PDB file of C-alpha atoms in Angstrom:
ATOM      1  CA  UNK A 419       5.162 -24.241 -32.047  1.00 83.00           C
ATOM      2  CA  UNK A 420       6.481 -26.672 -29.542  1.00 89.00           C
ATOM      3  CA  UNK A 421       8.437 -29.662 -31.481  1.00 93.00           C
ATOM      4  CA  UNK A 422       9.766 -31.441 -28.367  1.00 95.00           C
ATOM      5  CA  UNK A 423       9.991 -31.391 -24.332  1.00 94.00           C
ATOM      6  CA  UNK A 424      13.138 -33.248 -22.778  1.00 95.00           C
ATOM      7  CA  UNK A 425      13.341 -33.536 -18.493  1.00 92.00           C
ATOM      8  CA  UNK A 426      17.151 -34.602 -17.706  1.00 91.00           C
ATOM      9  CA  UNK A 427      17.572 -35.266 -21.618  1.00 92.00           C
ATOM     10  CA  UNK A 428      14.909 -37.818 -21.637  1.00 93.00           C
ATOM     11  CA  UNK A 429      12.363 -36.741 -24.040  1.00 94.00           C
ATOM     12  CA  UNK A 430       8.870 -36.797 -22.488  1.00 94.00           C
ATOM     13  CA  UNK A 431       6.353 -36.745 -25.379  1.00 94.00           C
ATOM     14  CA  UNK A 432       6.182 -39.600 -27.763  1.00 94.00           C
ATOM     15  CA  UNK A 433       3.306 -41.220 -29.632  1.00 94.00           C
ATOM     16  CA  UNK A 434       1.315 -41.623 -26.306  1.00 95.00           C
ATOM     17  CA  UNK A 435       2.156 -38.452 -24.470  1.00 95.00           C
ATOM     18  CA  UNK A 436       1.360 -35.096 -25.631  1.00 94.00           C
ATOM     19  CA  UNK A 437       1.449 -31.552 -25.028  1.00 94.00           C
ATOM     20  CA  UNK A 438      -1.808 -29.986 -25.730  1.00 93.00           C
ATOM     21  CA  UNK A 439      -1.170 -26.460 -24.227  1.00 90.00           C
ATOM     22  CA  UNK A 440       0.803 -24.379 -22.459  1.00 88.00           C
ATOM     23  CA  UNK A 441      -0.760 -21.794 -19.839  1.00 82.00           C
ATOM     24  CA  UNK A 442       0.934 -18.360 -19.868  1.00 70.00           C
ATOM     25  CA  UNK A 443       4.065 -18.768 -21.466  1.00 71.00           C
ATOM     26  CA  UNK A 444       4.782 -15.820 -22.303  1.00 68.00           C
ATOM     27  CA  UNK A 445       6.618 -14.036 -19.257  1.00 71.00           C
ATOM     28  CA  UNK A 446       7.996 -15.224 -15.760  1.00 71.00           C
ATOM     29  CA  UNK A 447       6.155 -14.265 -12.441  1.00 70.00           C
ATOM     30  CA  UNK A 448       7.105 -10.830 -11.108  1.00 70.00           C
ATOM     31  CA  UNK A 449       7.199  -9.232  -7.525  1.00 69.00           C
ATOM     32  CA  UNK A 450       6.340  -5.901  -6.570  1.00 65.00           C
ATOM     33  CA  UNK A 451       4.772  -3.886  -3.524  1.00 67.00           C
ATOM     34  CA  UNK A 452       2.089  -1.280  -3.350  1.00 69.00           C
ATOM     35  CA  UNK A 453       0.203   0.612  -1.064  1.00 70.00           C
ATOM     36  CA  UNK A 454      -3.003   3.264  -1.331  1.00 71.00           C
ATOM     37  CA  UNK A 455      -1.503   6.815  -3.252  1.00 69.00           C
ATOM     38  CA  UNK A 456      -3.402   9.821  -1.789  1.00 65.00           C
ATOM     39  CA  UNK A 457      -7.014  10.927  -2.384  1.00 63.00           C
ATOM     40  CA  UNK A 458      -9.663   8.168  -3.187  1.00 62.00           C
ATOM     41  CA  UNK A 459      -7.922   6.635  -6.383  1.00 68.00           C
ATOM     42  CA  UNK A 460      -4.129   5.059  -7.610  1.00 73.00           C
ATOM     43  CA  UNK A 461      -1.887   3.400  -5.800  1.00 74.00           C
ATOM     44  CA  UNK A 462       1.914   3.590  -5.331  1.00 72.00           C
ATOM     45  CA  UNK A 463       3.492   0.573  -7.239  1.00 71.00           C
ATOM     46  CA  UNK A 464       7.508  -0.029  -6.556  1.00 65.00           C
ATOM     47  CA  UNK A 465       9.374  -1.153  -9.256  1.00 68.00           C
ATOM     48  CA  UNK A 466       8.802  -4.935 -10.334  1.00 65.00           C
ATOM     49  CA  UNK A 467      11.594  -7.763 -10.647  1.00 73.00           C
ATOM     50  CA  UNK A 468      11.119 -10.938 -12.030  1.00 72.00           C
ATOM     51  CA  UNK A 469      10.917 -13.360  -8.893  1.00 71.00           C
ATOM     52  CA  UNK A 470      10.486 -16.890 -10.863  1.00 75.00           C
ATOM     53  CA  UNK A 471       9.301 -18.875 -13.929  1.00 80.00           C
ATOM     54  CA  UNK A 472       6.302 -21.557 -13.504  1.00 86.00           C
ATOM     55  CA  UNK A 473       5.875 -23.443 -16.593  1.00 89.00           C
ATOM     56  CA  UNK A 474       1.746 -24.865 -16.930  1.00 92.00           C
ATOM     57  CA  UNK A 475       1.494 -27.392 -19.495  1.00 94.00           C
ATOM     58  CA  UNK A 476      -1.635 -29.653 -20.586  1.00 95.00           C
ATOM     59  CA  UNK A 477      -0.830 -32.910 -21.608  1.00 95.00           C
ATOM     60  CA  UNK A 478      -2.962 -36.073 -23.132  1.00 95.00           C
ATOM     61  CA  UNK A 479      -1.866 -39.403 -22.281  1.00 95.00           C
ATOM     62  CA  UNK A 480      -2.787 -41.927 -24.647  1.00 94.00           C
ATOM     63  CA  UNK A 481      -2.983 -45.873 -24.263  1.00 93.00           C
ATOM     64  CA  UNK A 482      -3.908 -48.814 -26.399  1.00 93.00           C
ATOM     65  CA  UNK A 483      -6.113 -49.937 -23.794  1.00 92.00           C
ATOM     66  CA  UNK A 484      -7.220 -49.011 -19.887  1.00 90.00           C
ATOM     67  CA  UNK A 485      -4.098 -51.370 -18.944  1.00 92.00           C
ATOM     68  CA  UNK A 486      -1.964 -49.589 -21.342  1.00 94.00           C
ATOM     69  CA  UNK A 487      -3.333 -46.040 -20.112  1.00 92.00           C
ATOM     70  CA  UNK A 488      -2.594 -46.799 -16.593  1.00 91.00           C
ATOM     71  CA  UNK A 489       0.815 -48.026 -17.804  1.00 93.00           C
ATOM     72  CA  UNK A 490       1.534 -44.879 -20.009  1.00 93.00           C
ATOM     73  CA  UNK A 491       0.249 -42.362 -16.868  1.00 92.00           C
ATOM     74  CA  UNK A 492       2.827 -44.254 -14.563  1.00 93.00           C
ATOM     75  CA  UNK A 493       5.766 -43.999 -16.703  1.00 93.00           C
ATOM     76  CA  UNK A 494       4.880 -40.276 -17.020  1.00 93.00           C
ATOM     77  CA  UNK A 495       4.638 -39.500 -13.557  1.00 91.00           C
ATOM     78  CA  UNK A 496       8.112 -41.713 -12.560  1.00 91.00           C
ATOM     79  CA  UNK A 497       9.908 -39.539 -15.271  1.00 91.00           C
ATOM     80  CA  UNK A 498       8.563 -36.467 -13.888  1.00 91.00           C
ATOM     81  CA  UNK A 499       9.276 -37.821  -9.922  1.00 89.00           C
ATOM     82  CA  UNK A 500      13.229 -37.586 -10.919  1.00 82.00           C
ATOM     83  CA  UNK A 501      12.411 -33.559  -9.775  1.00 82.00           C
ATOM     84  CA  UNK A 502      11.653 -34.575  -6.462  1.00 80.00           C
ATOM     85  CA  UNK A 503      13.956 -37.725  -6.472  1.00 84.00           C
ATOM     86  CA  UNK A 504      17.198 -36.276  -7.652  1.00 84.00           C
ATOM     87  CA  UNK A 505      16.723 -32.155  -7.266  1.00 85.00           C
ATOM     88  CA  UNK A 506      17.020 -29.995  -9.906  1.00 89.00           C
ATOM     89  CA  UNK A 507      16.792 -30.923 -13.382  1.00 92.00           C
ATOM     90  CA  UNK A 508      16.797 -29.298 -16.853  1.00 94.00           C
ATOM     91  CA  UNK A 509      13.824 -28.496 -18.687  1.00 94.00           C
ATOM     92  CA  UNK A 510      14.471 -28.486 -22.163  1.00 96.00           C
ATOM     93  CA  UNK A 511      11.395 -26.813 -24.901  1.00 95.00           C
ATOM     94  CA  UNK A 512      12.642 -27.687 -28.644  1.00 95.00           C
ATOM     95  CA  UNK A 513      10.462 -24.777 -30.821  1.00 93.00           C
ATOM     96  CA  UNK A 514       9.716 -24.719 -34.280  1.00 92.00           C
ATOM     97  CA  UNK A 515      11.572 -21.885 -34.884  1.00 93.00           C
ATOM     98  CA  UNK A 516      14.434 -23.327 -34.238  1.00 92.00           C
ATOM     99  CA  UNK A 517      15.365 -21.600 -31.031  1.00 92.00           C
ATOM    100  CA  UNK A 518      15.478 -24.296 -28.339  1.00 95.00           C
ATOM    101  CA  UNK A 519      14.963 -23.003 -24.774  1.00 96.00           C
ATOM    102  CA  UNK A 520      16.218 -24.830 -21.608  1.00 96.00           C
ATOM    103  CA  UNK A 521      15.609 -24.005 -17.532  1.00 94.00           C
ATOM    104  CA  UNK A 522      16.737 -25.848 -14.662  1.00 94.00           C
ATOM    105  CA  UNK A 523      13.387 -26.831 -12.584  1.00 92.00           C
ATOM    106  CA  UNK A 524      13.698 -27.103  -8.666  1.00 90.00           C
ATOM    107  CA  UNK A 525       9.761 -28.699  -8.255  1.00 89.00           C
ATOM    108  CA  UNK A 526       7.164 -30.042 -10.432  1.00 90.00           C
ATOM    109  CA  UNK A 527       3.416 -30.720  -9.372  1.00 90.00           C
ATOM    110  CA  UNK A 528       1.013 -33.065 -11.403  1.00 90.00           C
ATOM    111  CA  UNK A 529      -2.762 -32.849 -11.342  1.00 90.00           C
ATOM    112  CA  UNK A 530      -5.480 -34.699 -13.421  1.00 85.00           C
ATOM    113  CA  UNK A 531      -8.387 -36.695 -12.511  1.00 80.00           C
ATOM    114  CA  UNK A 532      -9.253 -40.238 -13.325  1.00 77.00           C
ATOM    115  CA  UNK A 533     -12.745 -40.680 -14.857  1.00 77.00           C
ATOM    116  CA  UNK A 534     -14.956 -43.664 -15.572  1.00 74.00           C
ATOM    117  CA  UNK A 535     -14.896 -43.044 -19.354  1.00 74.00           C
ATOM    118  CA  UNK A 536     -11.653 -43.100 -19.429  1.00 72.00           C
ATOM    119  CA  UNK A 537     -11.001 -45.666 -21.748  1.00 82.00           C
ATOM    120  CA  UNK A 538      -7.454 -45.414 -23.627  1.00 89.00           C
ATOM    121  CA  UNK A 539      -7.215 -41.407 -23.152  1.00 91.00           C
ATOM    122  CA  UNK A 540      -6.929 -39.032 -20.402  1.00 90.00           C
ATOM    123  CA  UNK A 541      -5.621 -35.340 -19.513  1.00 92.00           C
ATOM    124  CA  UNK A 542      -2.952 -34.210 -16.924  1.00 92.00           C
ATOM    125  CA  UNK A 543      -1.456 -30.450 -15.781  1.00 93.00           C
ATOM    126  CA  UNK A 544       1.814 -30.500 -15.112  1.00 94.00           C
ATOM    127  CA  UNK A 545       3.642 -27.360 -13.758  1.00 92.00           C
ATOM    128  CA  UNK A 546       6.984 -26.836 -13.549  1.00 92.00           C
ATOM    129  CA  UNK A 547       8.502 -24.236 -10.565  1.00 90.00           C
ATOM    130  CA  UNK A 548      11.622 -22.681 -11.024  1.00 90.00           C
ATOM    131  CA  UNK A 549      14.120 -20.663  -9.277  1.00 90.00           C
ATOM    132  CA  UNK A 550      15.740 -19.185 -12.065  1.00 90.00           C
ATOM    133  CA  UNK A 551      13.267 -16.685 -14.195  1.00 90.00           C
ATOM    134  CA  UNK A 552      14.346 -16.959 -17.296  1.00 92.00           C
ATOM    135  CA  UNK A 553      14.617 -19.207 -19.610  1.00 94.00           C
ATOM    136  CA  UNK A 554      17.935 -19.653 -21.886  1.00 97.00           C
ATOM    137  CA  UNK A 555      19.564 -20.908 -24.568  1.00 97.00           C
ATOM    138  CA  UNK A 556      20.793 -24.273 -25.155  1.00 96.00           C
ATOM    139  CA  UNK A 557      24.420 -23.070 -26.517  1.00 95.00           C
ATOM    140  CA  UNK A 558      26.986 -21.532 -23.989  1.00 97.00           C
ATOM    141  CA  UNK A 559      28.843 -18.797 -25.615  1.00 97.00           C
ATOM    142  CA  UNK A 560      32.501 -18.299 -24.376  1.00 98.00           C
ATOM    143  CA  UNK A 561      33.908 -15.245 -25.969  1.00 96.00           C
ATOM    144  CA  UNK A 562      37.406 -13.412 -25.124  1.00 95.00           C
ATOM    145  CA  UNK A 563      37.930  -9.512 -24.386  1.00 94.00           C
ATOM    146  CA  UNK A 564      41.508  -9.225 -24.367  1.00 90.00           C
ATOM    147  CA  UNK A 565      43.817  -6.610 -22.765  1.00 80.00           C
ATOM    148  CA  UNK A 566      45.261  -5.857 -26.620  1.00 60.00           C
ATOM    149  CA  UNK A 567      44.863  -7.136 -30.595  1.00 46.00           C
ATOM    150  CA  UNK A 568      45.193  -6.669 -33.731  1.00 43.00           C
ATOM    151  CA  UNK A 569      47.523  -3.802 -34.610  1.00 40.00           C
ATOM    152  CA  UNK A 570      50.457  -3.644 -37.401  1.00 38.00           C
ATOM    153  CA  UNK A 571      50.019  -2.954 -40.815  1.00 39.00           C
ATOM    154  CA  UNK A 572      49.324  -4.484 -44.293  1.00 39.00           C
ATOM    155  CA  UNK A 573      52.699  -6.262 -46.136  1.00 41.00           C
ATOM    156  CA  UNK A 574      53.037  -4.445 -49.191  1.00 46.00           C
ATOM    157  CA  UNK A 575      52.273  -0.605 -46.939  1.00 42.00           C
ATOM    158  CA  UNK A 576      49.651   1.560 -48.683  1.00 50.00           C
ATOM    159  CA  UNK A 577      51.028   4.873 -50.120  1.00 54.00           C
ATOM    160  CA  UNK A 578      50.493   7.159 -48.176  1.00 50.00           C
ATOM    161  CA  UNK A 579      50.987   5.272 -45.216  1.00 41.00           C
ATOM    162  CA  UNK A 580      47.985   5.666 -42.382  1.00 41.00           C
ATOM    163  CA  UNK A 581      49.967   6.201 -38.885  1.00 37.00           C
ATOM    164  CA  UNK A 582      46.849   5.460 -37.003  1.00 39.00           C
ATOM    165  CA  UNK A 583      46.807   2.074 -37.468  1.00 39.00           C
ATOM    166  CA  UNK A 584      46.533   0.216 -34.114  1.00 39.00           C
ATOM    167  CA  UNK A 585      45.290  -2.587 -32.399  1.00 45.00           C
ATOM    168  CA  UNK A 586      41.688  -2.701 -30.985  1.00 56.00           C
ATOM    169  CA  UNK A 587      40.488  -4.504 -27.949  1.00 74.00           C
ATOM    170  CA  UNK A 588      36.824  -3.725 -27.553  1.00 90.00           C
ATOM    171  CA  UNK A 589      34.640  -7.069 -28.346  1.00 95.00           C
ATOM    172  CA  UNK A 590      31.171  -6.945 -29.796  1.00 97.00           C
ATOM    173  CA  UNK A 591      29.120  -9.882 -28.145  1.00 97.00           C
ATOM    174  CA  UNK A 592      25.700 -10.453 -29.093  1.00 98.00           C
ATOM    175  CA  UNK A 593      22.660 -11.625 -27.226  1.00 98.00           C
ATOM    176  CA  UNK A 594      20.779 -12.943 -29.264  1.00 97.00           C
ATOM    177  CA  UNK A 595      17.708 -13.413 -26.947  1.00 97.00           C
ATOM    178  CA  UNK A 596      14.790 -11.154 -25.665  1.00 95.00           C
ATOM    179  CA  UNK A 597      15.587 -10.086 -22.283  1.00 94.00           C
ATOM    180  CA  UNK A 598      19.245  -8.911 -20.713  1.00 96.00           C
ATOM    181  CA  UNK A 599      21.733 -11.795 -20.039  1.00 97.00           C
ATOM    182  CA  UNK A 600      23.366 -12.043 -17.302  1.00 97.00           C
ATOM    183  CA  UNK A 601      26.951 -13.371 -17.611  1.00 98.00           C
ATOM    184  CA  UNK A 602      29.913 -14.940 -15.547  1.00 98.00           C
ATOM    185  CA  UNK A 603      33.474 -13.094 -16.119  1.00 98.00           C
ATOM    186  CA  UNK A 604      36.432 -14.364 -15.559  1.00 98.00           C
ATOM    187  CA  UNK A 605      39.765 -12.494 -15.133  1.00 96.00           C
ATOM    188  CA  UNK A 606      43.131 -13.968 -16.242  1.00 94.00           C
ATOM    189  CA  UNK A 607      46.408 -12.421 -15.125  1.00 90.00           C
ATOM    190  CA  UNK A 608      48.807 -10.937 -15.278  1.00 91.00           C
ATOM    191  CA  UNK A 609      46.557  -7.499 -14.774  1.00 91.00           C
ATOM    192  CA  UNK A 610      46.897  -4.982 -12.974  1.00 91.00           C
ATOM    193  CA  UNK A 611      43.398  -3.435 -11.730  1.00 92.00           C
ATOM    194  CA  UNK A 612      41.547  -4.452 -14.505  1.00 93.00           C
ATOM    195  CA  UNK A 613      38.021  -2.481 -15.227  1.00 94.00           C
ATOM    196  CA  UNK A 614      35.537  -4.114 -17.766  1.00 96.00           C
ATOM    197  CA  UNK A 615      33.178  -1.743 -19.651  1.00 96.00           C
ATOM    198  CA  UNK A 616      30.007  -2.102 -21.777  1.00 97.00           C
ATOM    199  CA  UNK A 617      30.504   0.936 -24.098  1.00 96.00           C
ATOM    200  CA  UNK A 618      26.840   0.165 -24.988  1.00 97.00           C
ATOM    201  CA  UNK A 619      25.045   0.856 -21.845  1.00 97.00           C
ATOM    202  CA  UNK A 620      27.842   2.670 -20.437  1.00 97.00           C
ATOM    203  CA  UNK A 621      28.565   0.522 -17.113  1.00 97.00           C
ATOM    204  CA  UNK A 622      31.789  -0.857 -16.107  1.00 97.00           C
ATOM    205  CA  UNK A 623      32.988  -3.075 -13.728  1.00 97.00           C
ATOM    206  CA  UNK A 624      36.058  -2.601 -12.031  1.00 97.00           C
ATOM    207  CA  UNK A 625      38.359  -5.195 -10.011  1.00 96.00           C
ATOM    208  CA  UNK A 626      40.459  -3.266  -7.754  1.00 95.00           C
ATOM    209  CA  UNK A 627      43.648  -5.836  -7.449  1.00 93.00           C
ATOM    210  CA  UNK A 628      46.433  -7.021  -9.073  1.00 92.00           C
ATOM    211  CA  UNK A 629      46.235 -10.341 -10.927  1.00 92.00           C
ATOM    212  CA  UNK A 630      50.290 -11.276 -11.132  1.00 89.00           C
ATOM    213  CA  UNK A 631      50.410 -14.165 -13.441  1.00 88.00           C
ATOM    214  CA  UNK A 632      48.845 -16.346 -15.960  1.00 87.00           C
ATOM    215  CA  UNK A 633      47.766 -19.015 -13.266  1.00 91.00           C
ATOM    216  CA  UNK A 634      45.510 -15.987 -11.134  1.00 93.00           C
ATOM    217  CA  UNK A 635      41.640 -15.063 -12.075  1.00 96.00           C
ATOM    218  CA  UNK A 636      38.607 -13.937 -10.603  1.00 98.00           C
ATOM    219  CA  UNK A 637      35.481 -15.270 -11.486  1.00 98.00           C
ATOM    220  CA  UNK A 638      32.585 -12.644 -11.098  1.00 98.00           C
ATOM    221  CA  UNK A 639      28.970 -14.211 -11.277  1.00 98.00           C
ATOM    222  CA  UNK A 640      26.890 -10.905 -12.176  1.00 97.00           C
ATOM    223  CA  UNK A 641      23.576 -12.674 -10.686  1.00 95.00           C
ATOM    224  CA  UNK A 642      24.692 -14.319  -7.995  1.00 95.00           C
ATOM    225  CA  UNK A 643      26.988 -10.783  -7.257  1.00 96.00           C
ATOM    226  CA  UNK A 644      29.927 -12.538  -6.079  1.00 97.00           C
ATOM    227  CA  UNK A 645      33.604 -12.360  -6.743  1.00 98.00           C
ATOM    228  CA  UNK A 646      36.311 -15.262  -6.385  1.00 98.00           C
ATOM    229  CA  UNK A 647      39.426 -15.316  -6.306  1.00 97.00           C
ATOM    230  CA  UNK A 648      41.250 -18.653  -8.121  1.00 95.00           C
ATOM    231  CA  UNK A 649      43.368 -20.668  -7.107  1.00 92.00           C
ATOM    232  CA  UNK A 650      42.076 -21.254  -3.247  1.00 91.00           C
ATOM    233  CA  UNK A 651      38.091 -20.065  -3.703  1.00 93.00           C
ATOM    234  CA  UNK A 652      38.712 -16.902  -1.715  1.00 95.00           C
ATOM    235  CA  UNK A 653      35.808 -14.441  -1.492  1.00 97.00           C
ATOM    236  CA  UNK A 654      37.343 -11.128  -2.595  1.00 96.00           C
ATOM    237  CA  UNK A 655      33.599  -9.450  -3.520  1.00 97.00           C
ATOM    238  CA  UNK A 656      35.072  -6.507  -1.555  1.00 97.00           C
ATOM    239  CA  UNK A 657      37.548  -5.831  -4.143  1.00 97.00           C
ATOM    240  CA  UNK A 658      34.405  -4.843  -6.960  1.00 97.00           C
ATOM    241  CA  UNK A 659      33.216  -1.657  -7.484  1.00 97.00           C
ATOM    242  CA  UNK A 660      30.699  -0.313 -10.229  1.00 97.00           C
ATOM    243  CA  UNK A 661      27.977  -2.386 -12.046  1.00 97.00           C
ATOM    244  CA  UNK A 662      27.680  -6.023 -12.194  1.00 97.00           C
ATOM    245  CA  UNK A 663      26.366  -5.436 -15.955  1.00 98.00           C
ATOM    246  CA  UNK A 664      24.131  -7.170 -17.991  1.00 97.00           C
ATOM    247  CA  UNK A 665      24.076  -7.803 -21.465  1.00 98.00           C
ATOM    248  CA  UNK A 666      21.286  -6.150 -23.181  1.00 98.00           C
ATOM    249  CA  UNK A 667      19.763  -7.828 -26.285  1.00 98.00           C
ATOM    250  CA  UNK A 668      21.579  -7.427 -29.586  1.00 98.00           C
ATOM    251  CA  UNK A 669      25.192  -6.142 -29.808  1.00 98.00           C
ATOM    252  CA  UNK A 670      26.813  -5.655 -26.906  1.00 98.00           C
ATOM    253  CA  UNK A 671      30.548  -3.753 -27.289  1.00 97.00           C
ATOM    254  CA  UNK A 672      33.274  -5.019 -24.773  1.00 97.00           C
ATOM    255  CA  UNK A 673      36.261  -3.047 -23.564  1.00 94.00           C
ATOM    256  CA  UNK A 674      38.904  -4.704 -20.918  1.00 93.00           C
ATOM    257  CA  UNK A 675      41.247  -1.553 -19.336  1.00 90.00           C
ATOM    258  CA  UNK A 676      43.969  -1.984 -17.145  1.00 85.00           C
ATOM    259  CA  UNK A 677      46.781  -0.260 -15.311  1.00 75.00           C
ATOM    260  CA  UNK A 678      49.527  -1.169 -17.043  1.00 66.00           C
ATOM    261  CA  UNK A 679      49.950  -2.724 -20.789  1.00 57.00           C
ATOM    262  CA  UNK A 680      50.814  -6.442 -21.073  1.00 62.00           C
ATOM    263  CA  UNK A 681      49.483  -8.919 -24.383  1.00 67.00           C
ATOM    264  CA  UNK A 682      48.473 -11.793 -21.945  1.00 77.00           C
ATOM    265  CA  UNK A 683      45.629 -10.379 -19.956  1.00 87.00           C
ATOM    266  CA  UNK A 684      42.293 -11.327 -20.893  1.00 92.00           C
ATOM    267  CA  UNK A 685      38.384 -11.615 -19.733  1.00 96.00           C
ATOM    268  CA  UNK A 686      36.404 -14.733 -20.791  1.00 97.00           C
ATOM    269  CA  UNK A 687      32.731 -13.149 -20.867  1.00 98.00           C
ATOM    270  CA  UNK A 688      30.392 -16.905 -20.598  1.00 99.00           C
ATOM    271  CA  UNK A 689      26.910 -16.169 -21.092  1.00 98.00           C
ATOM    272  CA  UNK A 690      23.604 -17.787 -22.551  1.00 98.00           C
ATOM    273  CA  UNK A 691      20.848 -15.735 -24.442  1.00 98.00           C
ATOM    274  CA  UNK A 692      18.072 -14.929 -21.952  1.00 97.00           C
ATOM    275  CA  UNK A 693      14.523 -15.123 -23.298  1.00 95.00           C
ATOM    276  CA  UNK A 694      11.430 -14.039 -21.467  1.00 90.00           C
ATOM    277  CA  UNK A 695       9.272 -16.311 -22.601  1.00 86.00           C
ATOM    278  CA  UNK A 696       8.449 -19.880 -24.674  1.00 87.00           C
TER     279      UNK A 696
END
C-alpha cells in the first residue's frame, strides 16, 4: 500500500530502511468534552473537531554488518533530526493507488531499543506530530470563478433562434479527496461588494468593500479565518460576513456575485484535496 516515504523531499526508505507498519492511519486525533448525563447511565458528549494528525510508523533498519547497522540507524535518525533542526517539514506518503498524500510535520519522536542479538537488523517507531489534521494532496489546484463568461451565440444562428442564450459564471470545482477542503480565495478588482457562493451546500461568503482596480484583492484563508487586504497586508477580517466555506468532497458549484457588472472581476479559489486518512 505504501510505495514510498519522502521527509523534505529526501526519500527515507531504501534497500536498508523500511516501513513495516503504520499504527492507526486511518483518521486524525479528535477533541471533544463530556460530562455525566442524568440518572446512573450516558454522558453528554459536545461535538468533536479534529485537533491534529500523529503519524506511527514501524520501521526495520537493515545493515550489512553491526558497523553497517549502527551506520544505517545514524543516518536515519540525522534525516529525521532536520524536524527539530530546521522546523517544519513535509511529510510526503507515495500509495499504490496512485494518490500521493503530503503533511507538513512540526515534531517527530524516535523510539527503539538496541539488543545484543542485534546483528545486521533492528526495529524503530517513529511518530510524526502535526499541527495540521489532515493530510492533502500533492497537486495545488488554482481554479478561476469569474464575475462573467461565456455568452453569444453559434456562427451560422440555429433556426429558430434561442434568446436565452447567455453567459454563465458558476464554476464546478471538484475535491477529489475524502474529507472537506478548506481553501484560500482571493479577490481581484475591480468589484464592487463581491459575495462568493457554494450553490452546493448553500453558504456564501460575502466581502463587504469595493475592490477599484485590477491591482486590489483580498486574500481570505477559510482555516486560518482571516481576511487581507493587498497591496499593504492590511487586516480587513471585519469587512466578511457569512461562512468561511469549505469544499465538500466531489463537485463543488461556484458562483462569484457582485454589485455592479464588469468582465474583469474574478476569484482564484486555491485548494488541495483533503483526505482523512493514509
Amino acid at each position: 500500500m505504501i510505495d514510498a516515504v519522502f521527509l523534505a523531499g529526501i526519500q527515507l526508505d531504501n534497500n536498508k530502511r523500511f516501513v513495516t507498519g503504520i499504527r492507526n492511519p486511518t483518521f486524525p486525533n479528535i477533541s471533544y468534552t463530556s460530562a455525566k448525563k442524568g440518572g446512573f447511565v450516558g454522558q453528554s458528549v459536545s461535538v468533536g473537531n479534529f485537533s491534529s494528525y500523529q503519524i506511527v510508523m514501524e520501521w526495520q533498519i537493515v545493515g550489512s554488518s553491526r558497523s553497517d547497522l549502527a551506520t544505517q540507524r545514524d543516518d536515519f535518525a540525522k534525516l529525521l533530526g532536520a524536524i527539530i533542526r530546521n522546523g517544519t517539514q513535509s511529510l510526503r506518503i507515495d500509495r499504490s493507488n496512485g494518490v500521493d498524500l503530503q503533511i507538513d510535520v512540526n515534531a517527530v519522536k524516535i523510539t527503539g531499543d538496541v539488543q545484543s542479538d542485534d546483528t545486521t537488523s533492528s526495529k524503530l517507531l517513529v511518530e510524526f506530530a502535526t499541527e495540521y489534521p489532515f493530510l492533502q494532496s500533492i497537486t495545488q489546484q488554482d481554479e478561476d470563478v469569474n464575475i462573467f463568461t461565456g455568452g453569444g451565440m453559434s456562427i451560422p444562428m440555429p433556426i429558430p433562434m434561442d434568446m436565452s442564450v447567455g453567459g454563465s459564471n458558476d464554476v464546478t470545482i471538484i475535491n477529489g479527496g475524502t474529507y472537506s477542503a478548506y481553501p484560500r480565495f482571493e479577490f481581484f478588482g475591480p468589484l464592487q461588494n463581491p459575495s462568493l457562493a457554494n450553490i452546493t451546500t448553500g453558504e456564501t461568503l460575502n466581502l463587504n468593500m469595493n475592490l477599484l482596480t485590477s491591482s486590489d484583492s483580498v486574500v481570505v484563508d477559510t482555516f486560518l479565518r482571516t481576511a487581507v487586504l493587498n497591496p499593504g497586508g492590511s487586516n480587513i477580517r471585519q469587512f466578511i460576513t457569512g461562512e468561511f466555506f469549505t469544499l465538500e468532497p466531489g463537485n463543488n458549484l461556484l458562483h462569484l456575485g457582485a454589485g455592479a457588472f464588469n468582465t474583469q472581476g474574478k476569484v482564484m479559489v486555491t485548494f488541495r484535496d483533503h483526505y482523512l486518512g493514509i
